[in-house]
Amino acid sequence: MAHILVIEDEAPIRSNLRRFLEILGHQVFEAPNGRVGIEVATRELPALILCDLMMPELDGFGVLQALRAQPATAEIPLIFLTASAEKETIARGIELGALAYVTKPFTLQGLRDALTQGLRPN
Amino acid sequence: MASPHGHQPSAISSAAAAAAPAPGPCLGAEDAGLLQDFLEFGQDWGWSWQPGSALRILGRIAREDPLLVAAAATLSLAPDAAEAPAGIDPAAWATAAGLISAGNSFIGLIARLPCPNGEIRWVSLSGRAVAGGYRGIGRDITAQKAADLKQTIVQQAAAVLARFDSVTEALPVLLATIGGLADWRRAWSWQCQGGQLLSTEGWNVEINDPAPPALVRNAAVTIRTLRPAWVEDRSGKPPYTALLVPFGDVEDGGAVAFTSDDLRSRDPTLLAMAESVGQFLTQAHRRQRVEETLRQTTAQQAAILKSPIAGIAFLAGGVYQWVNPRFASMFGYRPEELVGQPIALLALNEDAIKQTMRDFRAAVTRGHIYESETQMRCKDGRPIWVYRTAAPLKPRDLSGGTVWMTLDITDRRELEESLYTATAQKEAILQNSMTGIAFVVGNTVRWINRRGREMFGFAQQDVRDGDVSRVFVTNGEFVSAWQAINESLAAGATYERELKLRRKDGTEFWVQVSGSAVNPQDLRQGTVWALSDIDARKHLEERLSRSLAEQEIILRSTVVGISYTVNRRTVWVNQRFADMLGFTREELIDQSSRIHFPSQQAWQEFGDIAYPQLVRGEACSLEVAYQHRDGRLVWCEAYGCAVDPHDLSQGAIWTIQDITDRRAAEEELRQALAKQKELNELKSRFVSMTSHEFRTPLATILSSAELLRHYGDRLPGEERAELLEQIESGVGRMSEMLDQVLIIGRADADRLEFSTAPIDLAEFFQRLFDELRIKFKRRETVPKLELQLPPPGRPAVLDGKLLHHILDNLLSNAIKYSPNGGTVRIVVELNDDSALFEVADEGIGIPPEDIGRLFETFYRAPNVGNISGTGLGLAIVKKAVTLHGGTVAVQSELGRGTRFTVKLPLPPAATEGTDRLPQAAEQPPRLSI
């Protein structure tokens, strides 16, 4: 049971992620874009963040950079959800400090594996 | 020195003092009225004073002059007071107090009253004792007092200054006088030397307390400006106004300052007066300085030693014992550098010293004054010419020392020498000139130089007094030429001609002759002739013109354009050059080459690039756009080289070749490459868009399906329904996108079909609205759709599929980008030759800078935010409209809404009858969803 923040602009995907995570027993915060995502992350300090990459206003890279820039949120593990399968995009995310990435469309099993990795105690 | 206030005790009238105490007058009603009027309208006012209270002023003034009232209130008139009241002269007060104590009246007691604002008022009071106090008549005499004082200051200053020659003597008296006369409270003076303000030391001024620092600073400024000035210092203790009077100048001068506590006494006449006092002080000061200087030397010495021309040296034992500044500076030394030096220092050499001493001794022995012009050496080694006289201090005795007077005559010597050289040279020039020169009187040669003789092959004896006609080829030629020559010379003009003349041996040659009369009014005084043998040049010219003619033919017939320019002016062009640029040769020749350049700047730039290369002797090859006479640009390759790189004034040769076709081919290739690049970019944008736009609904579909499969039994019914709906809408979104991609793909490949048929607009929109309703059914806020159709009867002959693409996309956009609902208005109009579709929403609008790119494939304005889209809709609209041959226009205001207007042409109305469709309603239908 952990606090998990989902930042995703696509409402159906966001609600499906919430459903699944709640079924797994986690408490879920939702944010419909990067800007709100940073606010919620700063306020709630979740144990893990699932973040879409391509979003209007502020994309996933921007969110990650902003979170890494403030001490309170710098250490929160972040997993990218990406509709892009391009290697450069993924490499850049990892370089910026993302823990892992999950490409869309994703399977629930694949998501669960990534979560396990993210929530493993250090 | 006068009393500090400057009153004269005589101000109190002793006559009045002697008068008996006046009995209380009995006033009739008329008199009382008169008195009332007197106080109301006169300059005088009434006053009363009671012990222990202030002096009270009555009448009009009491109302109109609050300053005076306030000032008067400070005055106490108690006669038994130990000291005179402040502001009243003690002597005057003693007299008045005596009168008052004796119960007598007093007249004209003058009091100086300081006002609260710093102003000083003078009043004259007359009165008598009544019932323990006094009352009487008063008058404000400030203005009169000021005028009197001014008058007195000028008179006294003039009197004082007239009495003294030296400013040192006059100044203390002047200060005391002026200080005593006016209402000045203090006076200071400063001396100034070399710009440095000195103390008051040396000036016998009575006041010794230090001047306020602000005043000292201002004095320094005044001395620099040399203008008298008022200075005010309200922060000073006490506050003061000062009048500063400068004299002399900053090198040697000073200033005098008078201060007053009347902060308002800035009288312009006083300033003017100060200026004349200052001028006087300046003159007196300067005179004194000169006198002091002169006093230190004897008149004789001063006159000699200050002589600015003669250098004076005193010599003894072969050593300079003393020199004046002029002597030293003549040789570039300072006087102290020469004193003690041997005479050899300034001598040219040992021989010169020996020669000088020999001559000097000889002169002295004979009792003559020694005098010579000789050269001496300056400090920098340069010799100068000097004129010297010398004499022993004791007659005929060199042992007591000698005095030398020296003048620098270098300039004179140089002038003389150049004059001599010039005279000698003139003859040489005339004789050796490369030009033949002859002096002719009548038609007889009086003198001819060597060159002239050589030219004609005459010996010297042949020429003298020879007849001019001998050099002409025939006598007839001589006669006609001589007539023309005489006419021209008599008119005062120079005769200039190229003539064919004859040598002694009979050969003929070309001579350029130019002659002018010594005196045009009288030709008998003779004529002067300059003669040049131009035979060689003439022959060369003839040859040149022949060869030029040949070259011209060659150059004219080449296929390249050739031009010869000098200083960027066209001197010559071949026909080809002119043809290439559409000019005639005549239009180009003798014009600036600017005329075949498109702009001044282009012309300038061409020169800036080309000419540095030409100067370096390099050939210059440039691609340049010339301007054809008809205005179009002609791209040419220009190849230029200088005739003589060391002398560009000899011009440059340019050959040009028209490369417009080559340029056009290159340009085409460049554009094709750019187009290719653009297509590649488009492709990559397409791939990344499709990747994102397909993977996103796929993610929804897959996750919804998995949730249903694994956890469907745990989820409530409505959640399950929602998941199913998400799957459906995801699939819908994907197929819609596929459709759009296919349409765009077909359109790009020009494979979009276009076939028109009559369309029932009411039915068309009914179906479209149904589709939209399904498409947006999950949306919370959907704008109201209002449709306005034209009256039925006329069918719209258009491509139904394309029209569907157009309106589906426009309406979907209108709904999508109206997050706050509002109304979407659709207006359709059918005109004779066109159909108009207008879709106006109240949505988020489009930024003005993005409107231009709106119809590009995949372009989306940055304000779309979370609203999903492919960036294909409007591109499809544009394609569909273009296929109809129509137009689409956008008007938008950010935050207010957007209006798309599509205009599609209709086939001619002639077909109208056959295409008429039955209509359900007669009224224009209005539909809404």
mmCIF file of N, CA and C in Angstrom, chain B residues 364-400:
data_model
loop_
_atom_site.group_PDB
_atom_site.id
_atom_site.type_symbol
_atom_site.label_atom_id
_atom_site.label_comp_id
_atom_site.label_asym_id
_atom_site.label_seq_id
_atom_site.Cartn_x
_atom_site.Cartn_y
_atom_site.Cartn_z
ATOM 1 N N VAL B 364 87.995 96.347 -31.455
ATOM 2 C CA VAL B 364 88.144 97.010 -30.148
ATOM 3 C C VAL B 364 89.387 97.900 -30.137
ATOM 4 N N THR B 365 90.459 97.334 -30.684
ATOM 5 C CA THR B 365 91.713 98.080 -30.697
ATOM 6 C C THR B 365 91.540 99.399 -31.432
ATOM 7 N N ARG B 366 90.762 99.362 -32.532
ATOM 8 C CA ARG B 366 90.563 100.591 -33.307
ATOM 9 C C ARG B 366 89.450 101.462 -32.714
ATOM 10 N N GLY B 367 88.828 100.967 -31.648
ATOM 11 C CA GLY B 367 87.754 101.745 -31.022
ATOM 12 C C GLY B 367 86.410 101.595 -31.743
ATOM 13 N N HIS B 368 86.325 100.611 -32.672
ATOM 14 C CA HIS B 368 85.054 100.360 -33.392
ATOM 15 C C HIS B 368 84.153 99.404 -32.617
ATOM 16 N N ILE B 369 82.911 99.448 -32.979
ATOM 17 C CA ILE B 369 82.000 98.416 -32.452
ATOM 18 C C ILE B 369 82.130 97.194 -33.345
ATOM 19 N N TYR B 370 82.283 96.007 -32.731
ATOM 20 C CA TYR B 370 82.370 94.781 -33.518
ATOM 21 C C TYR B 370 80.978 94.419 -34.027
ATOM 22 N N GLU B 371 80.966 93.973 -35.257
ATOM 23 C CA GLU B 371 79.658 93.663 -35.869
ATOM 24 C C GLU B 371 79.890 92.546 -36.872
ATOM 25 N N SER B 372 79.027 91.476 -36.841
ATOM 26 C CA SER B 372 79.213 90.392 -37.814
ATOM 27 C C SER B 372 77.912 89.608 -38.028
ATOM 28 N N GLU B 373 77.879 88.949 -39.183
ATOM 29 C CA GLU B 373 76.814 87.974 -39.404
ATOM 30 C C GLU B 373 77.484 86.624 -39.454
ATOM 31 N N THR B 374 77.051 85.738 -38.597
ATOM 32 C CA THR B 374 77.733 84.446 -38.523
ATOM 33 C C THR B 374 76.749 83.353 -38.126
ATOM 34 N N GLN B 375 77.245 82.152 -38.203
ATOM 35 C CA GLN B 375 76.386 81.038 -37.804
ATOM 36 C C GLN B 375 76.781 80.541 -36.435
ATOM 37 N N MET B 376 75.780 80.198 -35.622
ATOM 38 C CA MET B 376 76.049 79.620 -34.299
ATOM 39 C C MET B 376 75.211 78.353 -34.166
ATOM 40 N N ARG B 377 75.534 77.562 -33.093
ATOM 41 C CA ARG B 377 74.888 76.248 -32.994
ATOM 42 C C ARG B 377 73.839 76.236 -31.875
ATOM 43 N N CYS B 378 72.678 75.676 -32.160
ATOM 44 C CA CYS B 378 71.620 75.554 -31.159
ATOM 45 C C CYS B 378 71.831 74.302 -30.331
ATOM 46 N N LYS B 379 71.025 74.189 -29.294
ATOM 47 C CA LYS B 379 71.095 73.025 -28.402
ATOM 48 C C LYS B 379 70.871 71.724 -29.175
ATOM 49 N N ASP B 380 69.969 71.764 -30.166
ATOM 50 C CA ASP B 380 69.683 70.549 -30.930
ATOM 51 C C ASP B 380 70.661 70.343 -32.083
ATOM 52 N N GLY B 381 71.723 71.140 -32.126
ATOM 53 C CA GLY B 381 72.757 70.937 -33.139
ATOM 54 C C GLY B 381 72.512 71.692 -34.424
ATOM 55 N N ARG B 382 71.344 72.313 -34.568
ATOM 56 C CA ARG B 382 70.970 73.015 -35.781
ATOM 57 C C ARG B 382 71.712 74.354 -35.809
ATOM 58 N N PRO B 383 72.334 74.744 -36.953
ATOM 59 C CA PRO B 383 72.983 76.053 -37.002
ATOM 60 C C PRO B 383 71.945 77.140 -37.282
ATOM 61 N N ILE B 384 72.113 78.302 -36.673
ATOM 62 C CA ILE B 384 71.246 79.440 -37.013
ATOM 63 C C ILE B 384 72.154 80.638 -37.370
ATOM 64 N N TRP B 385 71.594 81.511 -38.185
ATOM 65 C CA TRP B 385 72.313 82.734 -38.544
ATOM 66 C C TRP B 385 72.033 83.814 -37.515
ATOM 67 N N VAL B 386 73.095 84.498 -37.033
ATOM 68 C CA VAL B 386 72.873 85.592 -36.091
ATOM 69 C C VAL B 386 73.634 86.836 -36.547
ATOM 70 N N TYR B 387 73.072 87.968 -36.172
ATOM 71 C CA TYR B 387 73.769 89.252 -36.334
ATOM 72 C C TYR B 387 74.190 89.657 -34.939
ATOM 73 N N ARG B 388 75.504 89.966 -34.793
ATOM 74 C CA ARG B 388 75.995 90.259 -33.442
ATOM 75 C C ARG B 388 76.718 91.607 -33.403
ATOM 76 N N THR B 389 76.540 92.301 -32.309
ATOM 77 C CA THR B 389 77.429 93.433 -32.027
ATOM 78 C C THR B 389 77.998 93.181 -30.637
ATOM 79 N N ALA B 390 79.203 93.646 -30.418
ATOM 80 C CA ALA B 390 79.819 93.413 -29.118
ATOM 81 C C ALA B 390 80.679 94.602 -28.722
ATOM 82 N N ALA B 391 80.763 94.822 -27.408
ATOM 83 C CA ALA B 391 81.614 95.911 -26.905
ATOM 84 C C ALA B 391 82.129 95.527 -25.524
ATOM 85 N N PRO B 392 83.354 95.979 -25.179
ATOM 86 C CA PRO B 392 83.856 95.703 -23.840
ATOM 87 C C PRO B 392 83.172 96.612 -22.832
ATOM 88 N N LEU B 393 83.071 96.159 -21.591
ATOM 89 C CA LEU B 393 82.429 96.985 -20.570
ATOM 90 C C LEU B 393 83.262 98.239 -20.307
ATOM 91 N N LYS B 394 84.612 98.048 -20.273
ATOM 92 C CA LYS B 394 85.497 99.220 -20.171
ATOM 93 C C LYS B 394 86.033 99.482 -21.559
ATOM 94 N N PRO B 395 86.094 100.749 -21.963
ATOM 95 C CA PRO B 395 86.539 101.046 -23.327
ATOM 96 C C PRO B 395 87.913 100.422 -23.606
ATOM 97 N N ARG B 396 88.041 99.781 -24.751
ATOM 98 C CA ARG B 396 89.272 99.189 -25.264
ATOM 99 C C ARG B 396 89.950 98.222 -24.307
ATOM 100 N N ASP B 397 89.140 97.657 -23.384
ATOM 101 C CA ASP B 397 89.739 96.735 -22.433
ATOM 102 C C ASP B 397 88.884 95.482 -22.341
ATOM 103 N N LEU B 398 89.430 94.385 -22.866
ATOM 104 C CA LEU B 398 88.645 93.154 -22.899
ATOM 105 C C LEU B 398 88.667 92.428 -21.563
ATOM 106 N N SER B 399 89.546 92.844 -20.628
ATOM 107 C CA SER B 399 89.710 92.068 -19.395
ATOM 108 C C SER B 399 88.510 92.224 -18.456
ATOM 109 N N GLY B 400 87.784 93.312 -18.592
ATOM 110 C CA GLY B 400 86.653 93.547 -17.667
ATOM 111 C C GLY B 400 85.363 92.899 -18.123
#
